[in-house]
Amino acid sequence: MAWVRGAAPYIHAFRGKTFVVGFGGEVAGGELAQKLAYDCNLLAALGIRLVLVHGARPQIDAEIERRGLESRFHNGLRVTDPAALECVKSAMAVTRFEVEALLSQGLPNTPMAGSYMRVTGGNFITARPVGVVDGVDYQFTGAVRKIIADEINADLDQQNVVLITPLGVSPAGEIFNLCMEEVAEAVAVAVKAEKLIYLCDAPGLLDSDGELIESVTADEAQRHFDAGEGLTEDLHLYLPCAIRAVRKGVARSHLIDRDEDGGLLLEFFTHAGVGTVVSRDALFRLREAGIDDVAALVSLISPMEADGTLVRRGRELLEQEVERFTVVEHDGMLVGCAALYPFTEDNAAELACLAVVPEYRRAGLGDQLLKRIERRARMQRLERLFVLTTRTAHWFRERGFSEIGPETLPQRKRDLYNLQRRSKVFVKAL
């Protein structure tokens, strides 16, 4: 139940926004496609505008082999001669129809019971030839020249799901084989998508120890790519597109494990997510709180007030003292806060109400909030920062605080000291 309730803010935030989902032929065939269809059905039902871009590399390879031909690649890009182009058109058409069929289901006793997703497509892509590179003529391998964004948006306005096959035509009527990941990037930029999502062969971008990197800026992701760190076959293709997309105005790019059951839903409707999100700037934003944050602050700190970690504060008090709070935003959601209460007559200040939602307590947000509060105290020329705590004494000790007795508190604070809570007092020189 907590998972479902926690999804509500994201449902409100994403309704009416455009998501572009790119996936390869490995996803388009078999059980993976069935799960994707279920997830897309739910996203569409929640009011998200969906553009799906499918690939078909394994299907093309199989068709080339069936016809007794040989696949040719140069620098990871298929060389599409006239014979290979016929294989591409055949494999792409079959794959598209299979994906459309899955998206059109409505059988009872399935997650798509009673649904009807209208799936549309069209000649949205104008293409140009890649040409000759390193002496290799790519022939009918193409690159995106233009995306007809107005037509895609018109279909989305009609509550259709737009399914795009990575084939493009030139003004001369030639057909070109395009890369799925580049088409998805170009479409996301053209329609000003909120999110560009790639389903890939890894949990997301990995660090040098093989651990998942949950969020990364475009510049940091570029450094990982240049160093070749944590890159699988798919990530080598998709990550540069994800980086370029956010630099061109897409709000977020996501890299999600294609084998994760419900990965799209877990990534977008839970605090922690399951993949890697790439953003132009840092994903977490610290700022001072305003009156519009009061409701979110109440929701954030109430669980810790209920278990006794924090002193209970009423909404009216929060409204009066909201300017004392610093908050952390993640994707428009408040996930952490802390407050500063000056005692100028004693050249001291209290750090109070330091709270971070459980899903982000390993992200270093507590340290960021502490540094921000310390900086605010120094700007007021205060000399020491104290805190009262019942459960996190070790955390403050590790960050340079020393324990003192309650009798050393500023007089105004000492008068309010709750003997029943028996909070420990820690202080740090600024």
Short mmCIF file of C-alpha atoms in Angstrom, two decimals:
data_model
loop_
_atom_site.label_atom_id
_atom_site.label_comp_id
_atom_site.label_asym_id
_atom_site.label_seq_id
_atom_site.Cartn_x
_atom_site.Cartn_y
_atom_site.Cartn_z
CA MET A 1 0.00 0.00 0.00
CA ALA A 2 2.84 2.42 0.78
CA TRP A 3 4.24 1.87 -2.72
CA VAL A 4 0.90 2.74 -4.33
CA ARG A 5 0.33 5.81 -2.15
CA GLY A 6 3.86 7.00 -2.74
CA ALA A 7 3.27 6.89 -6.49
CA ALA A 8 0.49 9.50 -6.35
CA PRO A 9 2.72 12.61 -6.53
CA TYR A 10 4.52 11.21 -9.57
CA ILE A 11 1.25 10.38 -11.29
CA HIS A 12 0.13 13.99 -10.87
CA ALA A 13 3.51 15.33 -12.01
CA PHE A 14 3.75 13.19 -15.17
CA ARG A 15 0.17 13.43 -16.42
CA GLY A 16 0.21 15.14 -19.82
CA LYS A 17 4.00 14.85 -20.17
CA THR A 18 5.66 13.12 -23.14
CA PHE A 19 7.87 10.06 -22.66
CA VAL A 20 9.91 8.61 -25.53
CA VAL A 21 10.85 4.96 -25.01
CA GLY A 22 13.55 3.37 -27.19
CA PHE A 23 14.08 -0.39 -27.20
CA GLY A 24 15.98 -2.83 -29.38
CA GLY A 25 14.85 -5.91 -31.24
CA GLU A 26 15.73 -8.07 -28.24
CA VAL A 27 12.86 -6.41 -26.39
CA ALA A 28 10.53 -6.30 -29.37
CA GLY A 29 10.45 -10.10 -29.64
CA GLY A 30 9.22 -12.55 -27.02
CA GLU A 31 8.29 -12.22 -23.36
CA LEU A 32 10.04 -8.88 -22.90
CA ALA A 33 7.65 -7.24 -25.36
CA GLN A 34 4.63 -8.60 -23.48
CA LYS A 35 5.81 -6.99 -20.23
CA LEU A 36 6.57 -3.75 -22.04
CA ALA A 37 3.06 -3.70 -23.49
CA TYR A 38 1.56 -4.07 -20.01
CA ASP A 39 3.69 -1.22 -18.65
CA CYS A 40 2.96 1.06 -21.60
CA ASN A 41 -0.75 0.39 -21.21
CA LEU A 42 -0.61 1.57 -17.59
CA LEU A 43 1.49 4.64 -18.44
CA ALA A 44 -0.99 5.63 -21.14
CA ALA A 45 -3.92 5.04 -18.76
CA LEU A 46 -2.27 7.46 -16.31
CA GLY A 47 -2.30 10.21 -18.93
CA ILE A 48 1.32 10.01 -20.09
CA ARG A 49 1.89 10.77 -23.79
CA LEU A 50 3.89 7.86 -25.17
CA VAL A 51 6.17 7.63 -28.20
CA LEU A 52 7.72 4.20 -28.70
CA VAL A 53 10.72 3.67 -30.99
CA HIS A 54 11.57 0.04 -31.68
CA GLY A 55 14.67 -1.54 -33.16
CA ALA A 56 15.12 -4.83 -35.00
CA ARG A 57 18.83 -5.63 -35.21
CA PRO A 58 18.57 -9.36 -34.29
CA GLN A 59 15.57 -9.74 -36.58
CA ILE A 60 17.51 -8.13 -39.44
CA ASP A 61 20.49 -10.40 -38.78
CA ALA A 62 18.22 -13.43 -38.86
CA GLU A 63 16.63 -12.33 -42.14
CA ILE A 64 20.02 -11.72 -43.73
CA GLU A 65 21.18 -15.15 -42.64
CA ARG A 66 17.95 -16.75 -43.92
CA ARG A 67 18.61 -15.29 -47.35
CA GLY A 68 22.19 -16.52 -47.36
CA LEU A 69 23.70 -13.05 -47.16
CA GLU A 70 26.38 -11.64 -44.84
CA SER A 71 25.94 -8.83 -42.32
CA ARG A 72 28.48 -6.05 -42.73
CA PHE A 73 29.33 -3.49 -40.05
CA HIS A 74 31.86 -0.67 -39.83
CA ASN A 75 32.48 1.14 -36.53
CA GLY A 76 29.42 -0.64 -35.12
CA LEU A 77 27.10 0.69 -37.84
CA ARG A 78 25.43 -1.61 -40.36
CA VAL A 79 26.39 -1.17 -44.01
CA THR A 80 23.06 -1.40 -45.83
CA ASP A 81 23.46 -2.37 -49.48
CA PRO A 82 20.36 -2.93 -51.68
CA ALA A 83 20.07 -6.61 -50.69
CA ALA A 84 20.46 -5.80 -47.00
CA LEU A 85 17.85 -3.04 -47.34
CA GLU A 86 15.26 -5.58 -48.45
CA CYS A 87 16.05 -7.60 -45.33
CA VAL A 88 15.78 -4.46 -43.21
CA LYS A 89 12.35 -3.55 -44.62
CA SER A 90 11.06 -7.08 -44.14
CA ALA A 91 12.33 -7.45 -40.55
CA MET A 92 11.20 -3.96 -39.55
CA ALA A 93 7.69 -4.50 -40.91
CA VAL A 94 7.21 -7.82 -39.13
CA THR A 95 8.61 -6.44 -35.86
CA ARG A 96 6.37 -3.38 -36.02
CA PHE A 97 3.23 -5.46 -36.60
CA GLU A 98 4.13 -7.75 -33.70
CA VAL A 99 4.61 -4.78 -31.35
CA GLU A 100 1.34 -3.24 -32.54
CA ALA A 101 -0.46 -6.52 -31.89
CA LEU A 102 0.85 -6.67 -28.32
CA LEU A 103 -0.17 -3.06 -27.67
CA SER A 104 -3.68 -3.81 -29.00
CA GLN A 105 -4.52 -6.57 -26.53
CA GLY A 106 -7.57 -6.43 -24.30
CA LEU A 107 -8.17 -9.97 -23.10
CA PRO A 108 -9.91 -10.55 -19.76
CA ASN A 109 -7.74 -11.61 -16.82
CA THR A 110 -4.74 -9.68 -18.16
CA PRO A 111 -3.35 -6.26 -17.15
CA MET A 112 -4.78 -4.87 -20.42
CA ALA A 113 -8.35 -6.06 -19.87
CA GLY A 114 -10.84 -3.50 -21.11
CA SER A 115 -8.20 -1.23 -22.58
CA TYR A 116 -7.94 0.04 -26.11
CA MET A 117 -4.66 1.71 -27.04
CA ARG A 118 -4.81 3.45 -30.40
CA VAL A 119 -1.40 2.97 -31.99
CA THR A 120 -0.42 5.30 -34.82
CA GLY A 121 2.59 5.93 -37.02
CA GLY A 122 3.55 7.80 -40.16
CA ASN A 123 6.28 9.31 -42.28
CA PHE A 124 7.54 11.46 -39.43
CA ILE A 125 11.24 11.13 -40.31
CA THR A 126 13.12 12.72 -43.19
CA ALA A 127 16.49 11.02 -43.64
CA ARG A 128 19.77 11.54 -45.42
CA PRO A 129 22.50 9.05 -46.31
CA VAL A 130 25.43 8.61 -43.93
CA GLY A 131 27.60 8.55 -47.03
CA VAL A 132 31.21 7.41 -47.24
CA VAL A 133 33.15 7.21 -43.97
CA ASP A 134 36.76 5.97 -43.75
CA GLY A 135 36.45 4.87 -47.34
CA VAL A 136 33.37 2.74 -46.58
CA ASP A 137 30.15 3.55 -48.46
CA TYR A 138 27.23 2.95 -46.11
CA GLN A 139 24.81 3.14 -49.06
CA PHE A 140 21.26 2.91 -47.61
CA THR A 141 22.30 3.43 -44.01
CA GLY A 142 20.97 6.84 -43.06
CA ALA A 143 20.88 9.53 -40.42
CA VAL A 144 18.00 11.70 -39.22
CA ARG A 145 17.63 14.93 -41.16
CA LYS A 146 14.34 16.17 -39.71
CA ILE A 147 11.55 15.04 -37.36
CA ILE A 148 8.03 16.21 -38.20
CA ALA A 149 7.26 17.04 -34.58
CA ASP A 150 3.93 18.78 -35.22
CA GLU A 151 2.43 15.60 -36.65
CA ILE A 152 3.68 13.47 -33.76
CA ASN A 153 2.26 15.94 -31.25
CA ALA A 154 -1.05 16.01 -33.12
CA ASP A 155 -1.34 12.24 -32.71
CA LEU A 156 -0.39 12.50 -29.02
CA ASP A 157 -3.03 15.20 -28.55
CA GLN A 158 -5.59 12.63 -29.74
CA GLN A 159 -4.44 10.30 -26.91
CA ASN A 160 -2.77 7.95 -29.37
CA VAL A 161 0.40 6.00 -28.68
CA VAL A 162 2.88 6.78 -31.46
CA LEU A 163 4.97 3.81 -32.60
CA ILE A 164 7.97 4.73 -34.74
CA THR A 165 9.95 2.32 -36.90
CA PRO A 166 13.54 3.49 -37.53
CA LEU A 167 13.22 3.88 -41.28
CA GLY A 168 13.38 7.25 -42.95
CA VAL A 169 12.73 8.58 -46.41
CA SER A 170 14.55 11.25 -48.39
CA PRO A 171 12.85 13.96 -50.46
CA ALA A 172 13.79 11.83 -53.48
CA GLY A 173 11.75 8.92 -52.10
CA GLU A 174 14.69 6.73 -51.07
CA ILE A 175 14.37 4.56 -47.96
CA PHE A 176 17.14 4.57 -45.37
CA ASN A 177 17.91 2.26 -42.45
CA LEU A 178 18.32 4.32 -39.26
CA CYS A 179 19.66 3.60 -35.78
CA MET A 180 16.89 3.17 -33.23
CA GLU A 181 18.78 5.03 -30.50
CA GLU A 182 19.46 8.06 -32.73
CA VAL A 183 15.84 8.19 -33.88
CA ALA A 184 14.62 8.07 -30.27
CA GLU A 185 17.02 10.88 -29.34
CA ALA A 186 15.95 13.05 -32.29
CA VAL A 187 12.24 12.48 -31.59
CA ALA A 188 12.62 13.29 -27.88
CA VAL A 189 14.39 16.56 -28.68
CA ALA A 190 11.92 17.52 -31.42
CA VAL A 191 8.76 16.94 -29.35
CA LYS A 192 10.36 18.48 -26.23
CA ALA A 193 9.87 15.28 -24.26
CA GLU A 194 9.99 15.19 -20.49
CA LYS A 195 11.88 11.90 -20.58
CA LEU A 196 13.88 9.79 -23.00
CA ILE A 197 14.09 6.18 -21.86
CA TYR A 198 16.30 3.39 -23.20
CA LEU A 199 15.74 -0.24 -22.25
CA CYS A 200 19.20 -1.78 -22.30
CA ASP A 201 21.29 -4.85 -21.49
CA ALA A 202 22.44 -3.56 -18.07
CA PRO A 203 20.86 -2.22 -14.87
CA GLY A 204 22.11 1.21 -15.96
CA LEU A 205 25.48 2.94 -16.02
CA LEU A 206 27.95 1.16 -13.75
CA ASP A 207 30.95 2.52 -11.87
CA SER A 208 34.44 1.00 -11.85
CA ASP A 209 33.35 -1.46 -9.14
CA GLY A 210 30.34 -2.62 -11.14
CA GLU A 211 27.88 -0.78 -8.89
CA LEU A 212 24.88 1.03 -10.33
CA ILE A 213 25.18 4.81 -10.66
CA GLU A 214 21.67 6.02 -9.82
CA SER A 215 22.03 9.57 -11.14
CA VAL A 216 24.66 11.38 -13.14
CA THR A 217 25.04 14.73 -14.89
CA ALA A 218 25.69 14.84 -18.62
CA ASP A 219 29.30 15.94 -18.03
CA GLU A 220 29.94 13.11 -15.56
CA ALA A 221 28.33 10.59 -17.92
CA GLN A 222 30.56 11.84 -20.75
CA ARG A 223 33.63 11.24 -18.61
CA HIS A 224 32.49 7.68 -17.92
CA PHE A 225 31.92 7.13 -21.63
CA ASP A 226 35.30 8.57 -22.62
CA ALA A 227 37.00 6.34 -20.06
CA GLY A 228 35.02 3.29 -21.20
CA GLU A 229 33.80 2.66 -17.63
CA GLY A 230 30.81 0.39 -17.05
CA LEU A 231 29.80 0.21 -20.71
CA THR A 232 27.97 -2.75 -22.20
CA GLU A 233 27.17 -3.14 -25.91
CA ASP A 234 23.89 -1.27 -25.52
CA LEU A 235 25.27 1.44 -23.24
CA HIS A 236 28.04 2.17 -25.73
CA LEU A 237 25.30 3.03 -28.24
CA TYR A 238 22.66 4.56 -25.98
CA LEU A 239 24.66 6.66 -23.50
CA PRO A 240 25.92 9.25 -26.03
CA CYS A 241 22.33 9.71 -27.24
CA ALA A 242 21.11 10.13 -23.66
CA ILE A 243 23.80 12.75 -23.01
CA ARG A 244 23.07 14.71 -26.17
CA ALA A 245 19.33 14.66 -25.51
CA VAL A 246 19.55 16.33 -22.08
CA ARG A 247 22.01 18.87 -23.43
CA LYS A 248 19.46 19.73 -26.12
CA GLY A 249 16.59 20.27 -23.71
CA VAL A 250 15.10 16.89 -22.77
CA ALA A 251 14.54 17.06 -19.01
CA ARG A 252 15.85 13.57 -18.16
CA SER A 253 17.27 10.53 -19.91
CA HIS A 254 16.92 7.12 -18.27
CA LEU A 255 18.81 3.86 -18.79
CA ILE A 256 16.80 0.90 -17.49
CA ASP A 257 17.42 -2.84 -17.47
CA ARG A 258 15.27 -4.40 -20.20
CA ASP A 259 14.99 -7.59 -18.12
CA GLU A 260 13.62 -5.79 -15.03
CA ASP A 261 9.97 -6.77 -14.69
CA GLY A 262 8.03 -3.51 -14.34
CA GLY A 263 11.21 -1.46 -14.74
CA LEU A 264 9.42 1.52 -16.29
CA LEU A 265 6.95 1.68 -13.43
CA LEU A 266 9.57 1.26 -10.71
CA GLU A 267 11.79 3.92 -12.25
CA PHE A 268 9.09 6.57 -12.46
CA PHE A 269 6.76 5.86 -9.55
CA THR A 270 9.13 5.07 -6.68
CA HIS A 271 11.53 7.38 -4.87
CA ALA A 272 14.64 5.32 -5.52
CA GLY A 273 13.98 4.09 -9.08
CA VAL A 274 15.85 1.16 -10.60
CA GLY A 275 18.09 2.56 -13.35
CA THR A 276 20.40 5.46 -14.12
CA VAL A 277 19.00 8.91 -14.77
CA VAL A 278 21.07 11.38 -16.80
CA SER A 279 20.36 15.09 -16.34
CA ARG A 280 22.00 18.23 -17.62
CA ASP A 281 22.52 19.55 -14.10
CA ALA A 282 22.73 17.85 -10.71
CA LEU A 283 19.54 15.97 -9.93
CA PHE A 284 19.31 17.16 -6.32
CA ARG A 285 18.74 20.87 -5.72
CA LEU A 286 19.16 22.64 -2.40
CA ARG A 287 17.18 25.81 -1.81
CA GLU A 288 15.52 27.81 0.94
CA ALA A 289 11.93 26.84 1.73
CA GLY A 290 8.87 28.99 1.01
CA ILE A 291 5.27 28.98 2.14
CA ASP A 292 4.29 26.68 -0.75
CA ASP A 293 6.54 23.97 0.74
CA VAL A 294 4.67 23.67 4.04
CA ALA A 295 2.44 20.78 2.96
CA ALA A 296 5.41 18.83 1.62
CA LEU A 297 7.39 19.53 4.81
CA VAL A 298 4.53 18.18 6.92
CA SER A 299 4.48 15.00 4.84
CA LEU A 300 8.27 14.67 5.00
CA ILE A 301 8.78 15.02 8.75
CA SER A 302 5.55 13.50 10.12
CA PRO A 303 6.82 9.85 10.03
CA MET A 304 9.88 10.88 12.09
CA GLU A 305 7.70 12.83 14.50
CA ALA A 306 5.48 9.78 14.92
CA ASP A 307 8.40 7.51 15.90
CA GLY A 308 9.89 10.11 18.25
CA THR A 309 12.98 10.94 16.19
CA LEU A 310 11.86 14.56 15.78
CA VAL A 311 9.96 16.90 18.06
CA ARG A 312 6.40 17.32 16.84
CA ARG A 313 5.65 20.57 15.02
CA GLY A 314 2.17 21.65 14.03
CA ARG A 315 1.37 22.98 10.58
CA GLU A 316 0.73 26.45 11.96
CA LEU A 317 4.19 26.54 13.53
CA LEU A 318 5.77 25.36 10.27
CA GLU A 319 3.98 28.13 8.39
CA GLN A 320 5.42 30.68 10.84
CA GLU A 321 8.96 29.27 10.70
CA VAL A 322 9.20 28.02 7.11
CA GLU A 323 11.84 30.63 6.20
CA ARG A 324 14.21 28.91 8.63
CA PHE A 325 14.18 25.71 6.54
CA THR A 326 16.50 24.56 3.78
CA VAL A 327 15.08 21.80 1.57
CA VAL A 328 16.37 19.31 -1.01
CA GLU A 329 14.39 18.73 -4.19
CA HIS A 330 14.59 15.65 -6.38
CA ASP A 331 12.58 15.78 -9.60
CA GLY A 332 10.30 18.39 -8.05
CA MET A 333 9.75 16.37 -4.85
CA LEU A 334 11.02 17.39 -1.40
CA VAL A 335 13.22 14.58 -0.09
CA GLY A 336 15.10 16.32 2.72
CA CYS A 337 15.08 19.35 5.02
CA ALA A 338 16.87 21.07 7.88
CA ALA A 339 16.22 24.24 9.88
CA LEU A 340 18.42 26.92 11.44
CA TYR A 341 17.35 28.74 14.63
CA PRO A 342 19.76 31.59 15.56
CA PHE A 343 20.51 32.60 19.15
CA THR A 344 22.38 35.77 18.30
CA GLU A 345 22.80 36.91 21.90
CA ASP A 346 24.93 33.78 22.47
CA ASN A 347 26.62 33.80 19.04
CA ALA A 348 25.10 30.36 18.49
CA ALA A 349 22.51 28.60 16.34
CA GLU A 350 20.53 25.40 16.57
CA LEU A 351 20.40 22.86 13.74
CA ALA A 352 16.93 21.34 13.95
CA CYS A 353 14.61 19.07 12.02
CA LEU A 354 17.30 17.42 9.88
CA ALA A 355 15.35 14.80 7.93
CA VAL A 356 15.87 12.80 4.73
CA VAL A 357 13.40 10.29 3.30
CA PRO A 358 14.65 6.70 3.80
CA GLU A 359 15.21 5.99 0.09
CA TYR A 360 17.85 8.75 -0.15
CA ARG A 361 19.71 8.41 3.13
CA ARG A 362 22.70 6.88 1.35
CA ALA A 363 22.90 9.71 -1.19
CA GLY A 364 24.80 12.10 1.09
CA LEU A 365 21.91 14.54 1.40
CA GLY A 366 22.31 14.86 5.16
CA ASP A 367 25.87 16.08 4.67
CA GLN A 368 24.77 18.56 2.01
CA LEU A 369 22.07 19.94 4.28
CA LEU A 370 24.51 20.22 7.18
CA LYS A 371 27.00 22.17 5.04
CA ARG A 372 24.25 24.50 3.83
CA ILE A 373 23.08 25.17 7.41
CA GLU A 374 26.67 25.77 8.55
CA ARG A 375 27.15 28.26 5.72
CA ARG A 376 23.94 30.09 6.65
CA ALA A 377 25.12 30.30 10.28
CA ARG A 378 28.53 31.67 9.28
CA MET A 379 26.87 34.32 7.11
CA GLN A 380 25.11 35.50 10.29
CA ARG A 381 28.52 35.64 12.02
CA LEU A 382 27.55 32.96 14.54
CA GLU A 383 30.35 31.02 16.18
CA ARG A 384 28.89 27.63 17.08
CA LEU A 385 26.18 25.25 15.96
CA PHE A 386 24.41 22.94 18.37
CA VAL A 387 21.92 20.12 17.90
CA LEU A 388 19.68 18.05 20.19
CA THR A 389 19.24 14.43 19.25
CA THR A 390 17.96 11.17 20.72
CA ARG A 391 18.92 8.66 18.00
CA THR A 392 21.67 10.00 15.74
CA ALA A 393 24.47 10.88 18.15
CA HIS A 394 27.05 8.84 16.22
CA TRP A 395 26.22 10.65 12.96
CA PHE A 396 26.97 14.05 14.48
CA ARG A 397 30.12 12.82 16.25
CA GLU A 398 31.47 11.63 12.89
CA ARG A 399 30.97 15.15 11.53
CA GLY A 400 32.94 17.06 14.15
CA PHE A 401 30.32 17.62 16.84
CA SER A 402 31.21 17.17 20.52
CA GLU A 403 28.82 16.27 23.31
CA ILE A 404 28.06 18.90 25.95
CA GLY A 405 25.65 19.13 28.85
CA PRO A 406 22.19 20.72 28.54
CA GLU A 407 23.23 23.33 31.08
CA THR A 408 25.58 24.89 28.48
CA LEU A 409 22.76 25.63 26.05
CA PRO A 410 21.71 29.26 25.44
CA GLN A 411 19.33 30.35 28.18
CA ARG A 412 16.28 30.58 25.89
CA LYS A 413 16.87 27.05 24.65
CA ARG A 414 17.66 25.74 28.13
CA ASP A 415 14.29 26.98 29.33
CA LEU A 416 12.60 24.87 26.62
CA TYR A 417 14.68 21.72 27.20
CA ASN A 418 12.42 18.65 27.52
CA LEU A 419 13.66 16.55 30.45
CA GLN A 420 11.45 13.61 29.43
CA ARG A 421 13.05 13.28 25.97
CA ARG A 422 16.54 13.43 27.54
CA SER A 423 18.03 14.56 24.24
CA LYS A 424 21.79 14.56 23.97
CA VAL A 425 23.36 17.92 23.09
CA PHE A 426 26.19 18.26 20.58
CA VAL A 427 28.05 21.37 19.49
CA LYS A 428 30.43 22.27 16.69
CA ALA A 429 32.60 25.38 16.40
CA LEU A 430 32.11 27.31 13.19
#
